PDB file of C-alpha atoms in Angstrom:
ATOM      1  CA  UNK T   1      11.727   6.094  15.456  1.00  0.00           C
ATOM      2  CA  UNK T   2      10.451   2.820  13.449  1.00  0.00           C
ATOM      3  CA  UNK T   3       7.635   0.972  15.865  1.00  0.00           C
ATOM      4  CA  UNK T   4       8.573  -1.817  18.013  1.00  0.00           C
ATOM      5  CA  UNK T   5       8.261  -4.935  16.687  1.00  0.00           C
ATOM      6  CA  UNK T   6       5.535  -6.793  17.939  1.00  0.00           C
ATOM      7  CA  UNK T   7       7.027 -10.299  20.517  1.00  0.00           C
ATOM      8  CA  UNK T   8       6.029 -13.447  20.104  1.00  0.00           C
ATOM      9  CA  UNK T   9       4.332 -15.331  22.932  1.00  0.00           C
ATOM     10  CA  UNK T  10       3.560 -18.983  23.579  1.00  0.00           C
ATOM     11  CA  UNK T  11       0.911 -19.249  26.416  1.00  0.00           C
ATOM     12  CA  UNK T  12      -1.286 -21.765  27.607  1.00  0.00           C
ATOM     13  CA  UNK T  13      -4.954 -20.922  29.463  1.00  0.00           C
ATOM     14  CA  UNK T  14      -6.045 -22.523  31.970  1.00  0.00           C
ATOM     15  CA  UNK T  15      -9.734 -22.144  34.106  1.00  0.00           C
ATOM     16  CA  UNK T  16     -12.265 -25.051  35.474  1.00  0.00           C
ATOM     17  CA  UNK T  17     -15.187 -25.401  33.308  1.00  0.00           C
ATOM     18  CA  UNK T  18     -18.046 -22.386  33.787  1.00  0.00           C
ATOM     19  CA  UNK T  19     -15.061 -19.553  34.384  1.00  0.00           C
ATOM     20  CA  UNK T  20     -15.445 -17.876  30.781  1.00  0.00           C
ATOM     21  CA  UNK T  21     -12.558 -19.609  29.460  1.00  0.00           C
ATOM     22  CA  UNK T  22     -13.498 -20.002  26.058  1.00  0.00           C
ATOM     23  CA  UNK T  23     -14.759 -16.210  26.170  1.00  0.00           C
ATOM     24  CA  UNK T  24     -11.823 -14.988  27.274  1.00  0.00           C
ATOM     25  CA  UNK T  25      -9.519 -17.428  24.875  1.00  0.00           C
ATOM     26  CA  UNK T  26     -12.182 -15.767  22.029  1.00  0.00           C
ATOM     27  CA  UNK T  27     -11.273 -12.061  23.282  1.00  0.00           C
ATOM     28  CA  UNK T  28      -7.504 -12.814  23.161  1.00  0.00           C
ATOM     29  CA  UNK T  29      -7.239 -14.324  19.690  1.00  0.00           C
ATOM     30  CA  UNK T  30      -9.002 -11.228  18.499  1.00  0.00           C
ATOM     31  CA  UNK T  31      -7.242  -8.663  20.004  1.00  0.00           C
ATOM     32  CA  UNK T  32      -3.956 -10.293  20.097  1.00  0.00           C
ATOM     33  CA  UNK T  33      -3.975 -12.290  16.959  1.00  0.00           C
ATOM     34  CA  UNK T  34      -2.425 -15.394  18.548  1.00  0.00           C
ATOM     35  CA  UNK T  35      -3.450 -18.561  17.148  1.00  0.00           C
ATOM     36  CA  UNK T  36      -5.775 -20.324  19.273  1.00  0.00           C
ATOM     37  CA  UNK T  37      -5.114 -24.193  19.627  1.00  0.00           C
ATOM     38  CA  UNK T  38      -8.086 -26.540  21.410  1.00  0.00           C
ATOM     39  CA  UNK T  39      -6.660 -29.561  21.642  1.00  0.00           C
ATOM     40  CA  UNK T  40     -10.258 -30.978  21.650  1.00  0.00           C
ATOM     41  CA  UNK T  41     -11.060 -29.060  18.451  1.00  0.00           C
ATOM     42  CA  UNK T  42      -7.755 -30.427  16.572  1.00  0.00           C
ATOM     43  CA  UNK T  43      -7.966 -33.839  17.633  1.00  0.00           C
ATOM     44  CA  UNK T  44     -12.305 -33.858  15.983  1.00  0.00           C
ATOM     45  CA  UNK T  45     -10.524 -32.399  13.157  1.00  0.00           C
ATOM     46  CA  UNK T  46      -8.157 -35.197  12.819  1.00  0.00           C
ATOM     47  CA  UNK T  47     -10.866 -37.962  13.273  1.00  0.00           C
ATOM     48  CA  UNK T  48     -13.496 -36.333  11.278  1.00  0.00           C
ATOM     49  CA  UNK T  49     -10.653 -35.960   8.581  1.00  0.00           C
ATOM     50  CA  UNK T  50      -9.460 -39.886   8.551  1.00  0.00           C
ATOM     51  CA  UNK T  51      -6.087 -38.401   8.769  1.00  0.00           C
ATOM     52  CA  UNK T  52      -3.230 -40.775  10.520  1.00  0.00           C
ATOM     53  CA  UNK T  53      -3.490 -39.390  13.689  1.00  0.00           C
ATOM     54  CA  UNK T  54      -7.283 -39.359  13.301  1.00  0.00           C
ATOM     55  CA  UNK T  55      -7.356 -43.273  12.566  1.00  0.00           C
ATOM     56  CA  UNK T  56      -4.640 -43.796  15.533  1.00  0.00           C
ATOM     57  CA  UNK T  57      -7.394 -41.599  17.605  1.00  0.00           C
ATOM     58  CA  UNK T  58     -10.556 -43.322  16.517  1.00  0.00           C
ATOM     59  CA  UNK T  59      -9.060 -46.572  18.314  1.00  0.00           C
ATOM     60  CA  UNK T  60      -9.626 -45.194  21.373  1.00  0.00           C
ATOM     61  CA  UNK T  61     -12.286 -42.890  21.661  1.00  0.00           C
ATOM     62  CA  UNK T  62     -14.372 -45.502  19.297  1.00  0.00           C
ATOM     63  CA  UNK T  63     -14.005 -48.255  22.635  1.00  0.00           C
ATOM     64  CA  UNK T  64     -15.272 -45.114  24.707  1.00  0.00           C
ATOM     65  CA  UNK T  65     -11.239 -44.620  25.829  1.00  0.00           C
ATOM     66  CA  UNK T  66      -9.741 -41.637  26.513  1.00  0.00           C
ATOM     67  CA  UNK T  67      -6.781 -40.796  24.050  1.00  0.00           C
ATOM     68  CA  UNK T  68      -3.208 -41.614  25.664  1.00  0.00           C
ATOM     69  CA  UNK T  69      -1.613 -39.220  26.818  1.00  0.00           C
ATOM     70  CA  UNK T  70       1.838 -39.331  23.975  1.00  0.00           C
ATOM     71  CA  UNK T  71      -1.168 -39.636  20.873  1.00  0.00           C
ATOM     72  CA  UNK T  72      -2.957 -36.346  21.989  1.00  0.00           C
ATOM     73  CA  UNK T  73       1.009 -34.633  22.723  1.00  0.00           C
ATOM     74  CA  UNK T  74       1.586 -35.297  19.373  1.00  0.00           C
ATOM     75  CA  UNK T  75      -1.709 -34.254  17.487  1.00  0.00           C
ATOM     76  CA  UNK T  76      -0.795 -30.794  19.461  1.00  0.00           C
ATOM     77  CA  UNK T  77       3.391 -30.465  18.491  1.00  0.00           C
ATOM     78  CA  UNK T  78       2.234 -31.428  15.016  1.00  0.00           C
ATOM     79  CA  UNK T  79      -0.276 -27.969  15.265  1.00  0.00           C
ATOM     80  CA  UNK T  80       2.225 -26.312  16.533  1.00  0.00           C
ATOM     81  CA  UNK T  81       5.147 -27.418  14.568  1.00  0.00           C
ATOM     82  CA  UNK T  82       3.211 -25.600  11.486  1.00  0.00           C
ATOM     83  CA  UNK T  83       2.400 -22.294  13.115  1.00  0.00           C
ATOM     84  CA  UNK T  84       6.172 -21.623  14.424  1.00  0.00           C
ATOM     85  CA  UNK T  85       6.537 -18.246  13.099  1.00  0.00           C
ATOM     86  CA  UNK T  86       3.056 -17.527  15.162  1.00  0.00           C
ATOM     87  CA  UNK T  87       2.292 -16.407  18.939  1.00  0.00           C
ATOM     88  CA  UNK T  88       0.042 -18.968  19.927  1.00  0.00           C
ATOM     89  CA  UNK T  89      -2.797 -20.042  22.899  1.00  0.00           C
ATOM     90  CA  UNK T  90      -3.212 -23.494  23.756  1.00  0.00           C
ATOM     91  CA  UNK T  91      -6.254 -24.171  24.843  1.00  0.00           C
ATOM     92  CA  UNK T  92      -6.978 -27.717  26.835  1.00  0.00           C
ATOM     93  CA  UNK T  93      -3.019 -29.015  26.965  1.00  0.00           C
ATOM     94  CA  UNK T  94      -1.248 -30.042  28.536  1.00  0.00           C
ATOM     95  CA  UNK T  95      -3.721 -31.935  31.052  1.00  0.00           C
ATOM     96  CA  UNK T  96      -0.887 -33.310  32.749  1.00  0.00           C
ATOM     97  CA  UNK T  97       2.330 -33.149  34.491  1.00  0.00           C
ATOM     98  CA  UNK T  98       4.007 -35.604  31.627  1.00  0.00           C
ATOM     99  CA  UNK T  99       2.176 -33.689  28.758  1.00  0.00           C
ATOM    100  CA  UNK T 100       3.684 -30.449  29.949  1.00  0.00           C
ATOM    101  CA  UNK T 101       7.418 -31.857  30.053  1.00  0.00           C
ATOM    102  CA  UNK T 102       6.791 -33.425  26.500  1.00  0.00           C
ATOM    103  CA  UNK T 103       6.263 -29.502  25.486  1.00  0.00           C
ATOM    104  CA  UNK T 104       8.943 -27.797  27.870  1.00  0.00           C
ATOM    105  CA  UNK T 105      11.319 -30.291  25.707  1.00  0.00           C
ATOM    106  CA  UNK T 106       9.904 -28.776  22.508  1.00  0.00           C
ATOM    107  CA  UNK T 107       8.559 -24.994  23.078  1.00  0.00           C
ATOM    108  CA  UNK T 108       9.689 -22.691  25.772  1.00  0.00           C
ATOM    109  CA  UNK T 109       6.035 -21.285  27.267  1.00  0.00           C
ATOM    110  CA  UNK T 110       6.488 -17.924  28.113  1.00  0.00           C
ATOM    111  CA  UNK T 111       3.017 -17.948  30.663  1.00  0.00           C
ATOM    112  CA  UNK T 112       0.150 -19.355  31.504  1.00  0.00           C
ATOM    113  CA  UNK T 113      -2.982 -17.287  32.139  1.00  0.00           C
ATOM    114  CA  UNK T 114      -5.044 -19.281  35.276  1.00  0.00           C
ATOM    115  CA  UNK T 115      -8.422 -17.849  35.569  1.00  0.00           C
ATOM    116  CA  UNK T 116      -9.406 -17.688  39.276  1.00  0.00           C
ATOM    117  CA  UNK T 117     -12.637 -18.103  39.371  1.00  0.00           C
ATOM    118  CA  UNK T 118     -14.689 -18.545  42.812  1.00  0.00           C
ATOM    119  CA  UNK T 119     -16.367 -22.227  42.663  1.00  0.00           C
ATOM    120  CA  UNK T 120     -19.540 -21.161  44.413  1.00  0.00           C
ATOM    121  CA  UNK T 121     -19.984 -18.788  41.547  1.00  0.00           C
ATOM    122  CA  UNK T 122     -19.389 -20.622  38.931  1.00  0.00           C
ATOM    123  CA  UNK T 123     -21.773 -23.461  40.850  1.00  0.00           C
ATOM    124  CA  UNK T 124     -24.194 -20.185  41.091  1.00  0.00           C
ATOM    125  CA  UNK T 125     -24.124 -19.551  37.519  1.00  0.00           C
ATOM    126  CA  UNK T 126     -24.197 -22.699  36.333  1.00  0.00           C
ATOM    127  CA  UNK T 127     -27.200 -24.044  38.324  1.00  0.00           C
ATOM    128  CA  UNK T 128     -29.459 -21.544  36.998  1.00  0.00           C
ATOM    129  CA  UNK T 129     -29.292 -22.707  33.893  1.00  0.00           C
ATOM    130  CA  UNK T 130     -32.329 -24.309  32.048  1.00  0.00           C
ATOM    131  CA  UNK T 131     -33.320 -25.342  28.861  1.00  0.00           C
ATOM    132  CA  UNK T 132     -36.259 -26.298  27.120  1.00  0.00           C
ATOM    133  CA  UNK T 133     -35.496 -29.734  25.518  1.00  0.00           C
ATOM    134  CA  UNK T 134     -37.580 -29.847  22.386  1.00  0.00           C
ATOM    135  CA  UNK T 135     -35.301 -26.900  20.908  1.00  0.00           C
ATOM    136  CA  UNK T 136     -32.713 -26.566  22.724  1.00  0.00           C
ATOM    137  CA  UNK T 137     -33.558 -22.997  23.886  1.00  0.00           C
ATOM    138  CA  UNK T 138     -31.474 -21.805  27.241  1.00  0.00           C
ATOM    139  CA  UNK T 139     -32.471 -19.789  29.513  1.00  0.00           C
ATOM    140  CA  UNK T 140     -30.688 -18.408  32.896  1.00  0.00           C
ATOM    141  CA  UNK T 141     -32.823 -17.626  35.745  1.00  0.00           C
ATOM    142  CA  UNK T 142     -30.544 -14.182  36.433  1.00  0.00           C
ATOM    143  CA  UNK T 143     -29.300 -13.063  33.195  1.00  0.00           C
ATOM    144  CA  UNK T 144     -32.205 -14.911  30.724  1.00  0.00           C
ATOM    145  CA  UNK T 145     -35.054 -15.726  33.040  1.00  0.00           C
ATOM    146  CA  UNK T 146     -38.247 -17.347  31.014  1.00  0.00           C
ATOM    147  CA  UNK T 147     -41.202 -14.633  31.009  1.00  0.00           C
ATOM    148  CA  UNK T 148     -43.442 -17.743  33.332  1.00  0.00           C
ATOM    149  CA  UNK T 149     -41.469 -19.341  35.858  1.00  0.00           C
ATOM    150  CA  UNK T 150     -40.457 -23.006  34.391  1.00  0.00           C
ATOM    151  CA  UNK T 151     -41.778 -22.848  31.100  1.00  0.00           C
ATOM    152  CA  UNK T 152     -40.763 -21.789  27.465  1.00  0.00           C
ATOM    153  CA  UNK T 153     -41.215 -18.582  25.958  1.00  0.00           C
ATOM    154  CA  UNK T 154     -42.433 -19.888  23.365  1.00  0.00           C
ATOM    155  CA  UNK T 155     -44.367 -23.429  23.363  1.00  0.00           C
ATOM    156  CA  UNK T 156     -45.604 -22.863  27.314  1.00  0.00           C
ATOM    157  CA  UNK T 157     -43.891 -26.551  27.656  1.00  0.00           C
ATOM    158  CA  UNK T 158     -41.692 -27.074  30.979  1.00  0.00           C
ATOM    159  CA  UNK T 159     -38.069 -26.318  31.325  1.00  0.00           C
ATOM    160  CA  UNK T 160     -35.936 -28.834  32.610  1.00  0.00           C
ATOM    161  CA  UNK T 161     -31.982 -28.624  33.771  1.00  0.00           C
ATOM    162  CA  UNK T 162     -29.443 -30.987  32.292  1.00  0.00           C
ATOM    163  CA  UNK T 163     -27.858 -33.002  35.197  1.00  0.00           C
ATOM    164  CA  UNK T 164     -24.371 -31.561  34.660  1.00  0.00           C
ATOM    165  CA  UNK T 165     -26.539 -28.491  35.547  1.00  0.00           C
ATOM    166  CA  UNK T 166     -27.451 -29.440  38.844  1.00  0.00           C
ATOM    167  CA  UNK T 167     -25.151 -27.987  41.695  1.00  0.00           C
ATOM    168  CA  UNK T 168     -24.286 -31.699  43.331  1.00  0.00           C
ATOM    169  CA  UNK T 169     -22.661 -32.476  39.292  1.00  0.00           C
ATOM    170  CA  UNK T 170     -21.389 -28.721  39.062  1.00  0.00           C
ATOM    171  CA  UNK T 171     -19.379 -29.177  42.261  1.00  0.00           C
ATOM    172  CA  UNK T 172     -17.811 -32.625  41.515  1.00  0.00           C
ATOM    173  CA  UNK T 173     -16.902 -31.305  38.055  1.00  0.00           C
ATOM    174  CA  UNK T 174     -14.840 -28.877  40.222  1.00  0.00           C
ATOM    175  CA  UNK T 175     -13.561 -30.488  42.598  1.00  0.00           C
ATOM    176  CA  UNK T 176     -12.081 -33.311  39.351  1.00  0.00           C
ATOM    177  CA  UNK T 177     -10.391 -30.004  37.460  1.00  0.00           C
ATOM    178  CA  UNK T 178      -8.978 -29.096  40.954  1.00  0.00           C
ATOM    179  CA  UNK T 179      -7.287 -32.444  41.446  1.00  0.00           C
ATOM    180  CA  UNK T 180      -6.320 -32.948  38.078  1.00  0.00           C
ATOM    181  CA  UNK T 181      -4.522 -29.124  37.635  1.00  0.00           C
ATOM    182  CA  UNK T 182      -3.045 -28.653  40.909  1.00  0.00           C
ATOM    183  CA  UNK T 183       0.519 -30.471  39.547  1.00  0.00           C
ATOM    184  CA  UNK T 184       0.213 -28.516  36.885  1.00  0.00           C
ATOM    185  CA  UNK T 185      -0.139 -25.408  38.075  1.00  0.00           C
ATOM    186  CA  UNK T 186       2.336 -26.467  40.794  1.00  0.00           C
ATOM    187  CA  UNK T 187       4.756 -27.554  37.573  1.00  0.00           C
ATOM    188  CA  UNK T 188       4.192 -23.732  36.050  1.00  0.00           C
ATOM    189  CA  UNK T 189       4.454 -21.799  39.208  1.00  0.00           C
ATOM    190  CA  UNK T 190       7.947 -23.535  39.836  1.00  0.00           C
ATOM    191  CA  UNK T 191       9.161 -21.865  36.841  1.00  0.00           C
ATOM    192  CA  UNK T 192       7.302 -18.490  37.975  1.00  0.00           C
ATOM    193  CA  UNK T 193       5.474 -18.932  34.665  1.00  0.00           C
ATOM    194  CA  UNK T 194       1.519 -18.963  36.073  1.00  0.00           C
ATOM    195  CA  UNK T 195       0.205 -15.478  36.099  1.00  0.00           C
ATOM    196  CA  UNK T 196      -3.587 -15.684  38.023  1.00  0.00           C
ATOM    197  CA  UNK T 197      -6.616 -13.568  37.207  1.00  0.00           C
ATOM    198  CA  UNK T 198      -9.023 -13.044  39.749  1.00  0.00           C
ATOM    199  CA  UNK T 199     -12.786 -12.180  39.781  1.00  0.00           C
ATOM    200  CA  UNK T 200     -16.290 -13.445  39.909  1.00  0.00           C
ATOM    201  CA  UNK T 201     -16.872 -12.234  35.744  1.00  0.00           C
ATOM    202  CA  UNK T 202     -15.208 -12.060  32.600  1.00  0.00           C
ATOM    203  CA  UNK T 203     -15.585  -8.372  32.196  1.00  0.00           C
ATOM    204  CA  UNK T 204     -13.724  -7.578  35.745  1.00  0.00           C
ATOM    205  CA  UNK T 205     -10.758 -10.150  34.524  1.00  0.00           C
ATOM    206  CA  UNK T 206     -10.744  -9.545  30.680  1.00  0.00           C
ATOM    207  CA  UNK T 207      -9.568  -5.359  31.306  1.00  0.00           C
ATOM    208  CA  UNK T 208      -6.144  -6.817  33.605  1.00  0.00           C
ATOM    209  CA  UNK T 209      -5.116  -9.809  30.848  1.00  0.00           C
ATOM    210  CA  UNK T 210      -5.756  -7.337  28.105  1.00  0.00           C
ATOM    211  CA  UNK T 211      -3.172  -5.474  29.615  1.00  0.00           C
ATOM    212  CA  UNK T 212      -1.320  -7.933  30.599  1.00  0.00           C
ATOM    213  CA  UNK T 213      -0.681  -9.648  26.883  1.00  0.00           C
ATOM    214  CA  UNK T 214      -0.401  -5.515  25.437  1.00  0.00           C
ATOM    215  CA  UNK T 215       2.802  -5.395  27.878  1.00  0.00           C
ATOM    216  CA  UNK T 216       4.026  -8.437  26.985  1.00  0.00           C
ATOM    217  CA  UNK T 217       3.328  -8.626  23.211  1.00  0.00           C
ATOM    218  CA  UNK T 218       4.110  -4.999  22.481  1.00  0.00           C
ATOM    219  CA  UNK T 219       0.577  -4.363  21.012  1.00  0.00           C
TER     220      UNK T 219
END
């Protein structure tokens, strides 16, 4: 009997910032072969490249203004529209309720992977995070700690913590990704198209959406 053939899938991940998204996106594109799209990524491409969409961009972002909402839709369905015969990840879009019918109208999503992540731990995690600023070397007080207490390995100089480090900037980060996804989210789960993953680390989510994606892609 010939193998299966291997199904396409069109997914979109989702997590608030410190939940191992980008490890997890990194893990998927590599054992899944989907093509991973960053909105973020494509849209530096397109201004670091001069290209229309680029110029169109630079408008906005050059006045310190975020990108509208239809210029950064269609930076994404111009990705996408090249990659058609390809499974695919989006990665950052949609952001938004409108974003997400602007795709529905073009591409049928088949899920979207939400990465349930506690907020105390990633505020945990996050907070313990130092660097020394003269090189830019990182250290984590559980997993990384410095061999002194507050200074570098290497120099002796003092560590210091960015302020998106500290736990007061961690937790508003949070609570702004929870208020901006929540319609979102609410958007997918009404077509029974969010599929949660639940843990405190990557490790103890990655095993149940690697088997997720091999029952759903055939792989």
């Amino acid at each position: 009997m010939p193998p299966r053939p291997l199904s396409l899938i069109k997914a979109i991940i989702m997590g608030p910032p410190g939940s191992g998204k980008g490890t997890v996106s990194s893990r998927i594109v590599n054992k899944f072969s989907l093509y991973h799209i960053s909105s973020g990524d494509i849209m530096k491409h397109h201004i670091r490249n001069n290209t229309e969409l680029g110029l169109e961009a630079q408008k906005f972002t050059s006045s310190g203004l975020l990108v509208p909402d239809n210029l950064v839709t269609k930076v994404v369905l111009t990705e996408l529209k090249s990659i058609e015969d390809r499974s695919w990840l989006l990665d950052g879009y949609p952001r938004t309720v409108s974003q997400a019918e602007e795709l529905d109208r073009n591409y049928n999503v088949d899920v979207v992977l939400n990465l349930d992540v506690p907020f105390d731990t990633i505020t945990e995690r996050i907070s313990k995070r130092w660097i020394h600023p003269g090189s830019g070397r990182t250290y984590n007080l559980d997993f990384n700690p410095p061999n002194t207490e507050g200074k570098d390995d290497i120099t002796g100089e003092d560590l210091t913590q960015r302020e998106d480090d500290k736990p007061e900037s961690v937790k508003k980060r949070l609570e702004l990704y929870s208020n901006m996804t929540k319609p979102l989210l609410d958007y997918y789960s009404d077509q029974e198209k969010v599929v949660s993953f639940s843990g405190t680390e990557t490790n103890v989510i990655w095993p149940h959406i690697q088997k997720y994606l091999a029952e759903k892609t055939g792989v």
